[in-house]
Coordinates of C-alpha atoms in Angstrom, one line a residue:
Chain Y
M1 CA 78.7 73.1 105.9
E2 CA 77.8 75.8 103.4
Q3 CA 74.6 76.5 105.4
V4 CA 76.4 76.8 108.7
E5 CA 78.9 79.3 107.2
K6 CA 76.2 81.4 105.8
N7 CA 74.4 81.5 109.2
V8 CA 77.5 82.6 110.9
N9 CA 78.1 85.3 108.3
N10 CA 74.7 86.7 108.8
V11 CA 75.2 87.4 112.5
E12 CA 76.1 91.1 112.8
N13 CA 78.6 90.6 115.5
V14 CA 81.0 88.5 113.5
P15 CA 84.1 90.6 112.9
V16 CA 85.1 91.2 109.3
I17 CA 88.7 90.5 110.2
E18 CA 89.9 88.5 113.2
L19 CA 93.3 87.5 114.3
R20 CA 93.7 85.0 117.1
H21 CA 97.1 84.4 118.8
V22 CA 99.0 85.1 115.6
D23 CA 102.8 84.4 115.9
K24 CA 105.4 84.9 113.2
H25 CA 109.2 84.6 113.0
F26 CA 111.6 85.8 110.4
G27 CA 114.4 83.4 111.2
E28 CA 115.5 84.3 114.7
L29 CA 113.4 87.5 114.7
H30 CA 110.1 87.2 116.5
V31 CA 108.1 89.8 114.4
L32 CA 104.6 89.1 115.6
K33 CA 104.0 88.1 119.2
D34 CA 100.6 86.7 120.1
I35 CA 98.6 89.2 118.1
N36 CA 94.9 89.4 118.8
L37 CA 92.8 91.8 116.8
S38 CA 89.3 92.0 115.5
V39 CA 87.9 94.6 113.2
K40 CA 84.1 95.1 113.0
K41 CA 82.2 96.0 109.9
G42 CA 82.5 99.6 109.0
E43 CA 85.3 100.1 111.5
V44 CA 88.5 102.1 110.7
V45 CA 91.5 100.7 112.6
V46 CA 94.8 102.7 112.3
V47 CA 98.0 100.9 113.2
I48 CA 101.0 103.0 114.2
G49 CA 104.3 102.4 115.7
P50 CA 108.1 102.8 115.1
S51 CA 109.6 101.2 112.0
G52 CA 110.4 97.6 112.5
S53 CA 107.6 97.2 115.0
G54 CA 105.8 94.7 112.8
K55 CA 102.9 96.8 111.7
S56 CA 103.4 96.3 108.0
T57 CA 103.9 92.5 108.6
L58 CA 100.7 92.5 110.5
C59 CA 98.9 94.1 107.6
R60 CA 100.4 91.7 105.1
T61 CA 99.5 88.6 107.1
I62 CA 95.8 89.4 107.0
N63 CA 95.6 88.4 103.4
R64 CA 98.4 85.9 103.7
L65 CA 101.0 87.8 101.7
E66 CA 103.1 86.7 104.8
T67 CA 102.6 83.3 106.2
I68 CA 102.1 82.9 110.0
D69 CA 103.7 80.3 112.3
S70 CA 100.7 79.8 114.6
G71 CA 97.4 81.2 115.5
E72 CA 94.6 81.8 113.0
I73 CA 93.1 84.5 110.8
L74 CA 89.4 84.6 110.1
I75 CA 87.7 86.6 107.4
D76 CA 84.1 87.1 108.1
G77 CA 84.1 84.1 110.3
T78 CA 85.9 81.8 107.8
K79 CA 89.4 80.7 108.5
M80 CA 92.0 81.7 106.0
P81 CA 93.2 78.6 104.2
E82 CA 96.8 78.1 103.4
E83 CA 96.6 77.8 99.6
G84 CA 94.5 77.2 96.6
R85 CA 91.2 78.4 95.2
K86 CA 89.7 79.1 98.6
L87 CA 92.6 81.3 99.6
A88 CA 92.3 83.2 96.4
G89 CA 88.6 83.5 97.0
L90 CA 89.0 85.0 100.4
R91 CA 91.8 87.3 99.2
S92 CA 89.5 88.7 96.6
Q93 CA 87.2 89.8 99.5
I94 CA 90.0 91.9 101.1
G95 CA 91.4 94.7 99.1
M96 CA 95.0 95.8 99.6
V97 CA 96.8 99.1 98.8
F98 CA 100.6 99.1 98.9
Q99 CA 103.2 101.6 99.7
S100 CA 104.7 101.4 96.2
F101 CA 101.3 101.3 94.4
N102 CA 102.1 98.2 92.5
L103 CA 99.9 99.1 89.5
F104 CA 100.4 96.6 86.7
A105 CA 103.0 98.3 84.6
H106 CA 102.1 96.8 81.3
K107 CA 98.3 97.7 81.5
T108 CA 96.5 100.9 81.0
I109 CA 94.9 102.6 84.0
L110 CA 91.5 101.3 82.9
D111 CA 92.8 97.7 82.4
N112 CA 94.4 97.9 85.9
V113 CA 90.9 98.3 87.3
T114 CA 89.1 95.9 85.1
I115 CA 91.5 92.9 85.1
A116 CA 90.6 91.4 88.4
P117 CA 86.8 91.8 88.1
M118 CA 87.0 90.1 84.7
D119 CA 89.5 87.4 85.7
V120 CA 88.2 86.6 89.2
L121 CA 84.5 87.6 89.2
H122 CA 84.1 86.7 85.5
K123 CA 82.4 90.0 84.7
S124 CA 81.9 91.0 81.1
K125 CA 84.3 93.5 79.6
K126 CA 81.5 96.0 79.2
E127 CA 80.3 95.8 82.7
A128 CA 83.8 95.9 84.2
R129 CA 84.7 98.9 82.1
E130 CA 81.6 100.9 83.0
E131 CA 82.1 100.2 86.7
A132 CA 85.8 101.0 86.4
M133 CA 85.2 104.3 84.9
E134 CA 82.8 105.2 87.7
L135 CA 85.4 104.2 90.3
L136 CA 88.1 106.2 88.5
K137 CA 85.8 109.2 88.5
R138 CA 85.2 108.7 92.2
V139 CA 89.0 108.9 92.9
G140 CA 89.4 111.7 90.3
V141 CA 91.6 110.1 87.7
D142 CA 89.0 109.1 85.0
N143 CA 90.7 111.5 82.5
Q144 CA 93.8 109.3 82.7
A145 CA 92.1 106.0 81.9
A146 CA 94.0 105.4 78.6
K147 CA 97.5 106.0 80.0
V148 CA 99.9 103.6 81.5
P149 CA 101.0 103.8 85.2
A150 CA 104.4 105.3 84.5
Q151 CA 102.7 108.4 83.0
L152 CA 100.9 109.2 86.2
S153 CA 102.1 111.0 89.3
G154 CA 102.5 109.0 92.5
G155 CA 99.3 110.4 94.0
Q156 CA 97.3 109.6 90.9
Q157 CA 98.8 106.0 90.8
Q158 CA 97.8 105.4 94.4
R159 CA 94.3 106.6 93.8
V160 CA 94.1 104.2 90.9
A161 CA 95.3 101.5 93.2
I162 CA 92.4 102.3 95.5
A163 CA 90.0 102.2 92.6
R164 CA 91.4 98.8 91.6
A165 CA 90.8 97.5 95.1
L166 CA 87.3 98.9 95.2
A167 CA 86.4 97.2 91.9
M168 CA 86.3 93.8 93.7
H169 CA 83.7 95.1 96.2
P170 CA 85.9 94.0 99.1
K171 CA 84.6 93.6 102.6
A172 CA 87.6 95.5 103.9
I173 CA 90.6 97.2 102.5
L174 CA 94.1 97.0 104.0
F175 CA 96.4 100.0 103.5
D176 CA 100.1 99.3 104.0
E177 CA 101.7 102.8 104.4
P178 CA 99.8 104.2 101.4
T179 CA 101.4 107.6 101.5
S180 CA 105.0 106.8 102.6
A181 CA 106.3 106.8 99.0
L182 CA 104.6 110.0 97.9
D183 CA 105.9 113.5 97.6
P184 CA 104.5 115.7 100.3
E185 CA 102.2 117.6 98.0
M186 CA 100.5 114.4 96.9
I187 CA 99.8 113.0 100.3
G188 CA 96.6 115.1 100.8
E189 CA 94.8 113.9 97.6
V190 CA 95.3 110.2 98.7
L191 CA 94.2 110.8 102.3
D192 CA 91.1 112.7 101.0
V193 CA 90.0 109.6 99.0
M194 CA 90.6 107.4 102.1
T195 CA 88.6 109.8 104.3
G196 CA 85.8 109.6 101.8
L197 CA 85.9 105.8 102.0
A198 CA 85.8 105.9 105.8
K199 CA 82.7 108.2 105.7
D200 CA 81.0 105.7 103.3
G201 CA 81.4 103.0 105.9
M202 CA 84.2 101.0 104.3
T203 CA 86.0 98.7 106.8
M204 CA 89.7 99.6 106.8
V205 CA 92.9 98.7 108.4
I206 CA 95.5 101.4 107.8
V207 CA 99.2 101.3 108.6
T208 CA 100.4 104.9 108.5
H209 CA 102.7 107.6 109.8
E210 CA 100.2 110.3 109.2
M211 CA 99.2 111.2 112.8
N212 CA 96.7 113.9 112.0
F213 CA 95.0 111.7 109.6
A214 CA 94.9 108.8 112.1
R215 CA 93.4 111.1 114.6
R216 CA 90.7 112.4 112.3
V217 CA 89.7 109.1 110.6
A218 CA 90.4 106.3 113.1
D219 CA 87.7 104.6 115.2
R220 CA 90.5 102.8 117.0
V221 CA 94.2 103.3 117.2
I222 CA 96.6 100.3 117.6
F223 CA 100.1 101.0 118.8
M224 CA 102.6 98.4 118.0
D225 CA 106.2 98.0 119.2
D226 CA 108.6 95.1 118.9
G227 CA 106.0 92.7 117.4
S228 CA 103.3 93.2 120.0
I229 CA 100.2 95.3 120.3
I230 CA 101.1 97.6 123.2
E231 CA 98.1 99.9 123.3
E232 CA 94.6 99.9 121.8
A233 CA 92.4 102.9 122.3
A234 CA 90.1 105.5 120.7
P235 CA 92.1 108.1 118.9
E236 CA 91.4 111.0 121.3
E237 CA 92.4 109.0 124.3
F238 CA 95.5 107.5 122.7
F239 CA 96.9 110.8 121.4
E240 CA 96.0 112.8 124.5
H241 CA 96.6 110.2 127.2
P242 CA 98.9 107.4 126.0
K243 CA 99.1 104.9 128.8
T244 CA 102.5 103.3 128.2
R245 CA 105.9 104.8 128.3
R246 CA 106.7 103.4 124.8
A247 CA 103.7 105.1 123.2
Q248 CA 104.5 108.4 125.0
D249 CA 108.1 108.2 123.7
F250 CA 106.9 107.4 120.2
L251 CA 104.4 110.3 120.1
N252 CA 107.0 112.7 121.4
S253 CA 109.5 111.7 118.8
V254 CA 106.9 112.1 116.1
K255 CA 105.8 115.5 117.4
A256 CA 109.4 116.7 117.7
H257 CA 109.6 117.8 114.0
Chain X
M1 CA 120.3 102.9 89.2
N2 CA 118.0 103.1 86.3
N3 CA 119.4 104.5 83.0
G4 CA 122.8 103.1 84.1
Q5 CA 124.1 103.2 80.6
T6 CA 123.6 106.9 80.0
S7 CA 125.0 107.8 83.4
I8 CA 128.2 105.8 82.8
R9 CA 128.4 107.5 79.4
D10 CA 127.9 110.9 81.0
A11 CA 130.6 110.1 83.5
L12 CA 133.1 109.1 80.9
Y13 CA 132.4 111.7 78.3
E14 CA 132.1 115.2 79.5
A15 CA 131.6 118.0 76.9
P16 CA 134.9 118.4 75.0
G17 CA 136.9 121.6 75.3
P18 CA 138.8 123.4 72.5
R19 CA 141.9 121.2 72.7
A20 CA 139.8 118.0 72.8
R21 CA 137.8 119.3 69.8
R22 CA 141.1 119.7 67.8
W23 CA 142.1 116.2 68.8
I24 CA 138.7 114.8 67.7
A25 CA 139.0 116.6 64.3
A26 CA 142.5 115.3 63.7
G27 CA 141.4 111.8 64.7
T28 CA 138.4 111.9 62.4
A29 CA 140.6 112.9 59.5
A30 CA 143.1 110.2 60.2
V31 CA 140.5 107.4 60.4
L32 CA 138.7 108.6 57.3
L33 CA 142.0 108.5 55.4
L34 CA 142.8 105.0 56.7
L35 CA 139.3 103.8 55.6
A36 CA 139.8 105.2 52.1
A37 CA 143.2 103.5 51.9
L38 CA 141.6 100.2 53.0
I39 CA 138.8 100.4 50.5
Y40 CA 141.3 101.3 47.8
G41 CA 143.5 98.4 48.8
V42 CA 140.7 95.9 48.7
I43 CA 139.5 97.0 45.3
H44 CA 143.0 97.1 44.0
Q45 CA 143.7 93.6 45.2
F46 CA 140.4 92.5 43.5
A47 CA 141.5 94.1 40.3
I48 CA 145.0 92.6 40.4
N49 CA 143.5 89.1 40.9
G50 CA 140.9 89.6 38.2
Q51 CA 138.0 89.4 40.7
L52 CA 136.4 92.4 39.1
D53 CA 136.2 90.6 35.8
A54 CA 132.8 90.7 34.2
R55 CA 132.4 86.9 34.3
Y56 CA 132.4 87.0 38.1
W57 CA 129.6 89.6 38.3
S58 CA 127.6 89.5 35.1
F59 CA 125.3 86.7 36.2
F60 CA 124.0 88.9 38.9
A61 CA 122.3 90.9 36.2
R62 CA 120.1 87.8 35.4
Y63 CA 116.6 87.4 36.9
T64 CA 117.2 83.6 37.4
T65 CA 120.2 84.3 39.6
W66 CA 118.2 86.4 42.0
R67 CA 115.2 84.0 41.9
F68 CA 117.6 81.3 43.0
I69 CA 119.1 83.5 45.7
G70 CA 115.5 84.5 46.7
N71 CA 114.5 80.8 47.0
G72 CA 117.5 80.2 49.2
L73 CA 116.6 83.3 51.3
A74 CA 113.1 81.9 51.7
G75 CA 114.5 78.6 52.8
T76 CA 116.7 80.3 55.4
L77 CA 113.8 82.4 56.7
T78 CA 111.5 79.4 56.9
A79 CA 114.1 77.4 58.8
A80 CA 114.9 80.3 61.1
L81 CA 111.2 81.0 61.8
T82 CA 110.4 77.4 62.4
A83 CA 113.4 77.0 64.7
G84 CA 112.6 80.3 66.4
V85 CA 109.1 79.3 67.3
I86 CA 110.2 75.9 68.5
T87 CA 113.0 77.5 70.5
F88 CA 110.6 79.9 72.2
F89 CA 108.1 77.3 73.3
A90 CA 110.8 74.8 74.3
G91 CA 112.6 77.6 76.2
L92 CA 109.3 78.6 77.9
L93 CA 108.6 75.0 79.0
L94 CA 112.2 74.6 80.3
M95 CA 111.9 77.9 82.2
L96 CA 108.6 76.9 83.7
G97 CA 110.0 73.6 84.8
R98 CA 113.0 75.2 86.3
I99 CA 110.9 77.6 88.5
S100 CA 108.1 75.1 89.1
G101 CA 109.0 74.4 92.8
I102 CA 108.9 70.7 92.1
R103 CA 112.5 69.7 92.9
P104 CA 113.1 66.7 90.6
L105 CA 111.5 68.6 87.7
E106 CA 113.7 71.6 88.5
W107 CA 116.8 69.3 88.4
L108 CA 115.7 67.8 85.1
C109 CA 115.1 71.1 83.5
T110 CA 118.3 72.6 84.8
A111 CA 120.2 69.6 83.4
L112 CA 118.4 69.9 80.0
I113 CA 119.2 73.6 79.9
E114 CA 122.9 73.0 80.6
F115 CA 123.0 70.2 78.0
S116 CA 121.3 72.5 75.4
R117 CA 123.7 75.3 76.1
G118 CA 126.8 73.2 76.4
V119 CA 126.6 71.0 73.2
P120 CA 127.6 72.6 69.9
T121 CA 124.9 73.0 67.3
L122 CA 126.7 70.9 64.8
L123 CA 126.6 67.9 67.1
F124 CA 122.8 68.2 67.4
I125 CA 122.6 68.4 63.6
Y126 CA 124.7 65.2 63.2
F127 CA 122.3 63.6 65.7
F128 CA 119.3 64.4 63.6
F129 CA 121.1 63.7 60.3
L130 CA 122.8 60.5 61.2
V131 CA 121.4 59.0 64.3
V132 CA 117.6 59.6 64.1
P133 CA 117.3 58.0 60.6
Q134 CA 118.9 54.8 62.1
F135 CA 115.7 54.4 64.2
G136 CA 113.7 54.4 61.0
I137 CA 112.4 57.9 61.5
K138 CA 112.2 59.8 58.3
L139 CA 112.5 63.5 58.7
Q140 CA 112.2 66.2 56.0
P141 CA 115.3 68.3 55.6
I142 CA 113.6 71.3 57.2
W143 CA 113.2 69.4 60.5
K144 CA 116.8 68.1 60.3
I145 CA 117.9 71.7 60.4
A146 CA 115.2 73.4 62.5
M147 CA 115.0 70.9 65.3
P148 CA 118.7 70.8 66.2
V149 CA 119.1 74.6 65.9
A150 CA 116.1 75.0 68.1
I151 CA 117.4 72.6 70.7
S152 CA 120.7 74.3 70.9
A153 CA 119.1 77.7 71.4
A154 CA 116.3 76.6 73.8
G155 CA 118.5 76.5 76.8
V156 CA 119.7 80.1 76.4
V157 CA 116.2 81.3 75.8
A158 CA 115.0 79.5 78.9
E159 CA 117.6 81.3 80.9
V160 CA 116.9 84.6 79.2
L161 CA 113.2 84.2 80.0
R162 CA 114.0 83.3 83.6
S163 CA 116.0 86.4 84.1
G164 CA 113.1 88.4 82.8
V165 CA 110.7 86.7 85.2
N166 CA 113.1 87.4 88.0
A167 CA 113.3 91.1 87.0
V168 CA 109.6 91.7 87.4
P169 CA 109.2 93.3 90.8
K170 CA 107.6 91.2 93.5
G171 CA 105.0 93.8 94.1
Q172 CA 103.3 93.0 90.8
T173 CA 102.7 89.4 91.9
E174 CA 101.5 90.6 95.4
A175 CA 99.1 93.0 93.9
A176 CA 97.6 90.4 91.6
V177 CA 97.4 87.8 94.3
S178 CA 95.8 90.3 96.7
L179 CA 93.0 90.8 94.1
G180 CA 92.2 87.1 94.3
M181 CA 93.9 86.1 91.0
Q182 CA 95.0 82.5 90.8
K183 CA 98.6 81.3 90.1
G184 CA 98.1 80.7 86.4
S185 CA 96.4 84.1 85.8
V186 CA 99.1 85.9 87.9
F187 CA 101.9 84.3 85.8
F188 CA 100.4 84.6 82.3
K189 CA 98.5 87.8 82.7
I190 CA 100.8 89.9 84.9
V191 CA 104.3 88.5 85.3
F192 CA 105.1 86.9 81.9
P193 CA 104.0 89.8 79.7
Q194 CA 106.2 92.1 81.7
A195 CA 109.1 89.7 81.7
L196 CA 108.9 89.5 77.9
R197 CA 109.3 93.2 77.6
Y198 CA 112.5 93.1 79.7
V199 CA 114.1 90.5 77.5
V200 CA 112.9 91.3 74.0
P201 CA 116.3 92.7 73.0
A202 CA 118.1 89.5 74.3
L203 CA 115.5 87.3 72.6
I204 CA 116.1 89.1 69.2
S205 CA 119.8 88.6 69.6
E206 CA 119.1 84.9 70.0
V207 CA 117.0 85.0 66.8
V208 CA 120.1 86.3 65.1
I209 CA 122.1 83.4 66.4
V210 CA 119.4 81.0 65.3
L211 CA 119.4 82.6 61.8
K212 CA 123.1 82.2 61.5
D213 CA 123.0 78.6 62.8
T214 CA 120.7 77.7 59.9
T215 CA 123.7 78.0 57.6
F216 CA 124.5 74.5 58.8
A217 CA 121.7 73.5 56.4
Y218 CA 124.3 72.4 53.9
V219 CA 125.0 69.4 56.2
V220 CA 121.5 68.1 55.8
N221 CA 121.0 69.2 52.1
Y222 CA 118.4 71.7 53.0
A223 CA 118.2 74.5 50.4
D224 CA 118.9 77.6 52.4
L225 CA 120.7 80.8 51.2
M226 CA 124.1 79.3 52.0
Q227 CA 123.4 76.1 50.2
N228 CA 122.1 77.9 47.1
A229 CA 125.2 80.2 47.2
K230 CA 127.3 77.1 47.0
V231 CA 125.4 76.0 43.9
L232 CA 126.0 79.4 42.3
I233 CA 129.6 79.3 43.1
S234 CA 130.1 75.9 41.4
N235 CA 128.0 76.9 38.4
Y236 CA 129.8 80.2 37.7
D237 CA 133.1 79.4 39.4
A238 CA 132.7 82.7 41.3
L239 CA 133.6 82.2 44.9
L240 CA 134.3 85.7 46.2
S241 CA 131.5 87.7 44.5
V242 CA 128.8 85.2 45.5
Y243 CA 130.0 85.1 49.1
L244 CA 130.2 88.8 49.2
V245 CA 126.6 89.3 48.1
V246 CA 125.4 86.5 50.4
A247 CA 127.2 88.1 53.4
I248 CA 125.6 91.4 52.6
I249 CA 122.2 89.8 52.6
Y250 CA 122.8 88.2 56.0
I251 CA 124.1 91.5 57.4
L252 CA 121.1 93.3 56.2
I253 CA 118.6 90.9 57.8
N254 CA 120.5 90.9 61.1
Y255 CA 120.8 94.6 61.0
I256 CA 117.1 94.9 60.6
L257 CA 116.5 92.5 63.5
N258 CA 118.8 94.5 65.7
K259 CA 117.1 97.8 64.8
L260 CA 113.8 96.1 65.6
S261 CA 115.1 95.0 69.0
V262 CA 116.2 98.6 69.8
A263 CA 112.8 99.9 68.7
V264 CA 110.9 97.4 70.8
A265 CA 113.1 98.0 73.8
R266 CA 112.4 101.7 73.5
R267 CA 108.7 101.2 73.3
G268 CA 108.8 99.0 76.4
E269 CA 110.5 101.7 78.5
T270 CA 107.2 103.5 79.4
A271 CA 105.7 100.2 80.4
K272 CA 108.2 99.4 83.0
P273 CA 107.1 99.7 86.6
V274 CA 108.1 102.9 88.4
R275 CA 110.1 102.0 91.5
S276 CA 109.5 104.2 94.5
R277 CA 112.7 105.6 96.0

């Protein structure tokens, strides 16, 4: 069994993330309707759509922060289990960056980055710290390492959150509206870090309202509405020639201001 | 929403104007006068009834008296600390059971919590003092006081801890889980430490209650501050003076505990999660 999985993983064509016929309800509400999506290694997929379209839910189902009713989700060819050690193991391979940062409030910035490598990957404190400092330097907050999250600006906190995700050496990182809670002047610094990651070949799924950023960074744009994927295209094509009426309306309403 | 207390205060007390300042000055003078009269009245009554006689107070000048009081205080603190530690861990276990997700265990723990909160401490003490020995179990006096006091406080502590756990934003758990941390790690490394910071003031208030409950020690012949005070009273036939001194000692200890809880709560402020919007 182990052997088979390894062989599968070695094949280049296996997508890092794959969703097959995923359905989800919140009570009466059908929030995800037969979602099929695959994300290749190194690909940047940007998910856009009006609020309530299910894009955040889609992002959160990928590492099972939301359960699904039917269908399956595969990480690197391995099916996401429902619970237990294997689920935790797969989750550790997929990073997640949240709208509200969710840094551990009682830990210093440095400890926020080292806790998971030490707890999950059993790295030594020294090794984890050295790597964490490098990552904090990479996102430009290494001089804040000794502070607690509440002492940092939103933009700094979100960059720490990205460093925290990177510390696990994930195969992909999910971004759930990473700039929606930020003051306007701080959005740029976070998007810059994300653009850098994209250039370095990180596989990313990004839910965002930043259209210019989407256009610049995305390999593929996914437009969702009412729980379904309505359109899927290269950014140029999607923004210049949206095919569906709903995408056209959405883009117009975003452009309006 | 945050800093609710100060905002209510601000809403109720705007900066006083000239007339309000005159009223405040008059009120201050009146209350001070009243206080002075009260203190005079008490001392006067003491004097009339001979409570200020040297024989009621002179033994406080002796070292042995204070050593005896000190022994009692040590007994009180030992009992309170023992009961406090048991209370904390029993409360933690009850809380974990109540949020375990295993239904029958949840019911059991909920029932135990209600039992602990609903039964008076003295009843638990009688149980350990009168019932337990009937089964041939010999307990030292310290356990006869520490156990029942702890049992009667554990339910409250369980609920206080649970409210703390509930107050930790869900995003903290989600972040930990998304990093691949397992349930136990998520709870004990991320959620519980933060929950504790929320509830430290409430927990310290509970320590004050535990400390005051240890005064039931006289029931089980455990030498605490109160018990030793009784001995002094009968030795020197000095009821009022001894009780006054003992009360001041209790007030001092509890005052220090309360100051401590305020200090800890303030220190925890910076460590609370920043909520976006």
